[in-house]
mmCIF file of C-alpha atoms in Angstrom:
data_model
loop_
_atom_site.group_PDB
_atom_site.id
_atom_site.type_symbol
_atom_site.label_atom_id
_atom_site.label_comp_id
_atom_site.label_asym_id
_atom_site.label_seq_id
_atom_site.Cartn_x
_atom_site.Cartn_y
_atom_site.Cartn_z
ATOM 1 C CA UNK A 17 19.776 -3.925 -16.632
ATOM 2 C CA UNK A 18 15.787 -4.031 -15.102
ATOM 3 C CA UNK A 19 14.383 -0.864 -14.740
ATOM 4 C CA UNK A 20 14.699 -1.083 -10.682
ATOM 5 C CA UNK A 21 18.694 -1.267 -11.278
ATOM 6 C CA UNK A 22 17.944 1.997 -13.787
ATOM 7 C CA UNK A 23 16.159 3.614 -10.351
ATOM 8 C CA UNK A 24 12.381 3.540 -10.871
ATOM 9 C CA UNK A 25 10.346 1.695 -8.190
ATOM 10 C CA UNK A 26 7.094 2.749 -10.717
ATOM 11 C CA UNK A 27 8.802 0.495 -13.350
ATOM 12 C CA UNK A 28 9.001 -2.334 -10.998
ATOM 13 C CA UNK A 29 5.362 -2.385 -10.771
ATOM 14 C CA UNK A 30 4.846 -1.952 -14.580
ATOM 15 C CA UNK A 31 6.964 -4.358 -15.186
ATOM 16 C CA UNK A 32 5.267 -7.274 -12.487
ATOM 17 C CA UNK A 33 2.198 -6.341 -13.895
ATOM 18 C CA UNK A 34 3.067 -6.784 -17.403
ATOM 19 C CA UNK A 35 4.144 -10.315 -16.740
ATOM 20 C CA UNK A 36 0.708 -11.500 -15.511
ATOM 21 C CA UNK A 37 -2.823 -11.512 -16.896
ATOM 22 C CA UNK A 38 -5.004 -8.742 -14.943
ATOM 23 C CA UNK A 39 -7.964 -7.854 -15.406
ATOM 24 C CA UNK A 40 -9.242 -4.666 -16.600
ATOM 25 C CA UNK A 41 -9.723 -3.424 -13.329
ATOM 26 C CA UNK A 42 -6.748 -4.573 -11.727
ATOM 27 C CA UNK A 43 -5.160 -2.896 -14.920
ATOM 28 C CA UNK A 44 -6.679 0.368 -13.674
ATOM 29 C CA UNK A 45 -5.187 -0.338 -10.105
ATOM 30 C CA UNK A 46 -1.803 -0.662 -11.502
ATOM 31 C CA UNK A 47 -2.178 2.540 -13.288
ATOM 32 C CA UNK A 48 -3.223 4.740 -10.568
ATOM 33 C CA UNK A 49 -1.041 2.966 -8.388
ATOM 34 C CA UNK A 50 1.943 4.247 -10.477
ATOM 35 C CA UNK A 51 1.276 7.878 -9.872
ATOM 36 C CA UNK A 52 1.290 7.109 -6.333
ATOM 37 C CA UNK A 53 4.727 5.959 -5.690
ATOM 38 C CA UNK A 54 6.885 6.014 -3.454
ATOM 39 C CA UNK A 55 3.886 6.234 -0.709
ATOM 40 C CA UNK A 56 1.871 3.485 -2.238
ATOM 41 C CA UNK A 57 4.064 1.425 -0.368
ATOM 42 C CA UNK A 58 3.691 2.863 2.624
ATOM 43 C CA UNK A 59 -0.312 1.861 2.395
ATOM 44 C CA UNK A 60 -2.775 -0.385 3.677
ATOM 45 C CA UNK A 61 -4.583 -2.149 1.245
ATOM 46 C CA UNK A 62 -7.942 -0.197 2.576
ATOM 47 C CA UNK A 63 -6.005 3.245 1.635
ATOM 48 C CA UNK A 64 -5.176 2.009 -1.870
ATOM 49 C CA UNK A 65 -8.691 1.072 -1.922
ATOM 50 C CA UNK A 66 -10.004 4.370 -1.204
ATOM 51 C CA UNK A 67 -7.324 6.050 -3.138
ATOM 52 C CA UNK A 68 -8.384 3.932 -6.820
ATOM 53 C CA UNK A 69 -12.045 3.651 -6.227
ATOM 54 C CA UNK A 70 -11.801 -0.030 -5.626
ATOM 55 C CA UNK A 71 -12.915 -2.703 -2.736
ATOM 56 C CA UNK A 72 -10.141 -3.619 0.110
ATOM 57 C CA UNK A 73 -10.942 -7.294 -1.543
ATOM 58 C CA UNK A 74 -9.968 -6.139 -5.162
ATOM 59 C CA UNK A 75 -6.810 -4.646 -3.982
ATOM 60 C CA UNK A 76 -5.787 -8.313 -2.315
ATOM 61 C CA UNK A 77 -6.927 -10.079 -5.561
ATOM 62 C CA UNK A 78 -4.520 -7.868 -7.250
ATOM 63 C CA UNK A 79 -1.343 -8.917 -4.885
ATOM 64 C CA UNK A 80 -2.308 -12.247 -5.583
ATOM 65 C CA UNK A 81 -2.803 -11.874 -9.313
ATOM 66 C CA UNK A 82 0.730 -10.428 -9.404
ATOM 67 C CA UNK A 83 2.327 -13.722 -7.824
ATOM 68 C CA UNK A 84 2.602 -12.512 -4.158
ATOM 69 C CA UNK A 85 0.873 -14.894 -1.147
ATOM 70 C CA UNK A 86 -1.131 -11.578 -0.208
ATOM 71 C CA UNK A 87 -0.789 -8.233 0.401
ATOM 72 C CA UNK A 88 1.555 -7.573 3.086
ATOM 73 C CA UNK A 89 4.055 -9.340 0.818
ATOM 74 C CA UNK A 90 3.087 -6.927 -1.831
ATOM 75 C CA UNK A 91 3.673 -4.459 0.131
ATOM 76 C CA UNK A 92 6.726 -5.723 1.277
ATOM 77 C CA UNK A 93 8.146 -6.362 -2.304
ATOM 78 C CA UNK A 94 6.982 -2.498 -2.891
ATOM 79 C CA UNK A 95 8.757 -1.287 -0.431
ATOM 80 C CA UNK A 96 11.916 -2.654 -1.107
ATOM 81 C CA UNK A 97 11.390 -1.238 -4.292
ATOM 82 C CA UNK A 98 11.201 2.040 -3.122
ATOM 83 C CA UNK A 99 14.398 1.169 -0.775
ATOM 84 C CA UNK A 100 16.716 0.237 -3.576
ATOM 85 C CA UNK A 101 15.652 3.154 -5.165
ATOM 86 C CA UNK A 102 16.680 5.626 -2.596
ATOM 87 C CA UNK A 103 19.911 3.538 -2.040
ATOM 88 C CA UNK A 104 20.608 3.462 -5.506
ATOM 89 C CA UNK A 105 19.909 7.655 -5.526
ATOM 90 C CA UNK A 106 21.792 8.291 -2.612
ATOM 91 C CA UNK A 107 24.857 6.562 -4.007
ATOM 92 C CA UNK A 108 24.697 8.363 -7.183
ATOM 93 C CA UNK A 109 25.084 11.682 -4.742
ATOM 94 C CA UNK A 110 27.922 10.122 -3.193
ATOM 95 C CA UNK A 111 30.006 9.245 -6.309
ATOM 96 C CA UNK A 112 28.985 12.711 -8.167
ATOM 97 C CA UNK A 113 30.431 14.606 -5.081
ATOM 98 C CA UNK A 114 33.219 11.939 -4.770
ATOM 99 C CA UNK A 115 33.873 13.556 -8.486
ATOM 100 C CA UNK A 116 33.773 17.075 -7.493
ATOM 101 C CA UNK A 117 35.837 16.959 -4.694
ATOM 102 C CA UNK A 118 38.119 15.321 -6.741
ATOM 103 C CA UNK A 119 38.038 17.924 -9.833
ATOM 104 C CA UNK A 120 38.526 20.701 -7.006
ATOM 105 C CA UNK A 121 41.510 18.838 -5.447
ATOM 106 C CA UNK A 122 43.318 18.329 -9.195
#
């Protein structure tokens, strides 16, 4: 099971990034970028720029050091993240109050 099936969008990042040689500052991208989710992925790559102290430029390099064409399909691949996520979450509600309905019927 990845960590996105286990509900962590964060993870998805750490994980990408793990997989590909960054340098130390896109390291330090990645790692602020964590504590930013789930709205990092609602960002331009100028906001995440202003947000980690880095050039619009270094936050494109990073997209493209993690395998993606640029950063709108970075940003794309984060959001869906952050989508399966909250679908995952939402049917976790559903089958816990599936269960209590059930317990209070029985």
């Amino acid at each position: 099971m990845t960590q996105l099936e286990n509900g962590r969008a964060e993870d998805w990042l750490l994980e990408l990034a793990q997989r590909h040689r960054l340098s130390p500052t896109q390291r330090q991208i990645v790692q602020r970028m964590l504590g930013m989710f789930p709205a990092v992925a609602f960002l331009s790559s100028v906001e995440i720029a202003e947000q980690t102290g880095v050039s619009q430029p270094t936050v494109t390099r990073l997209a493209t050091a993690l395998g993606f064409a640029g950063f709108p399909e970075f940003r794309v691949a984060m959001r869906d993240a952050v989508a399966a996520r909250d679908q995952q979450r939402t049917q976790q509600r559903l089958e816990a109050h599936e269960a209590l309905v059930d317990r209070w019927i029985h």
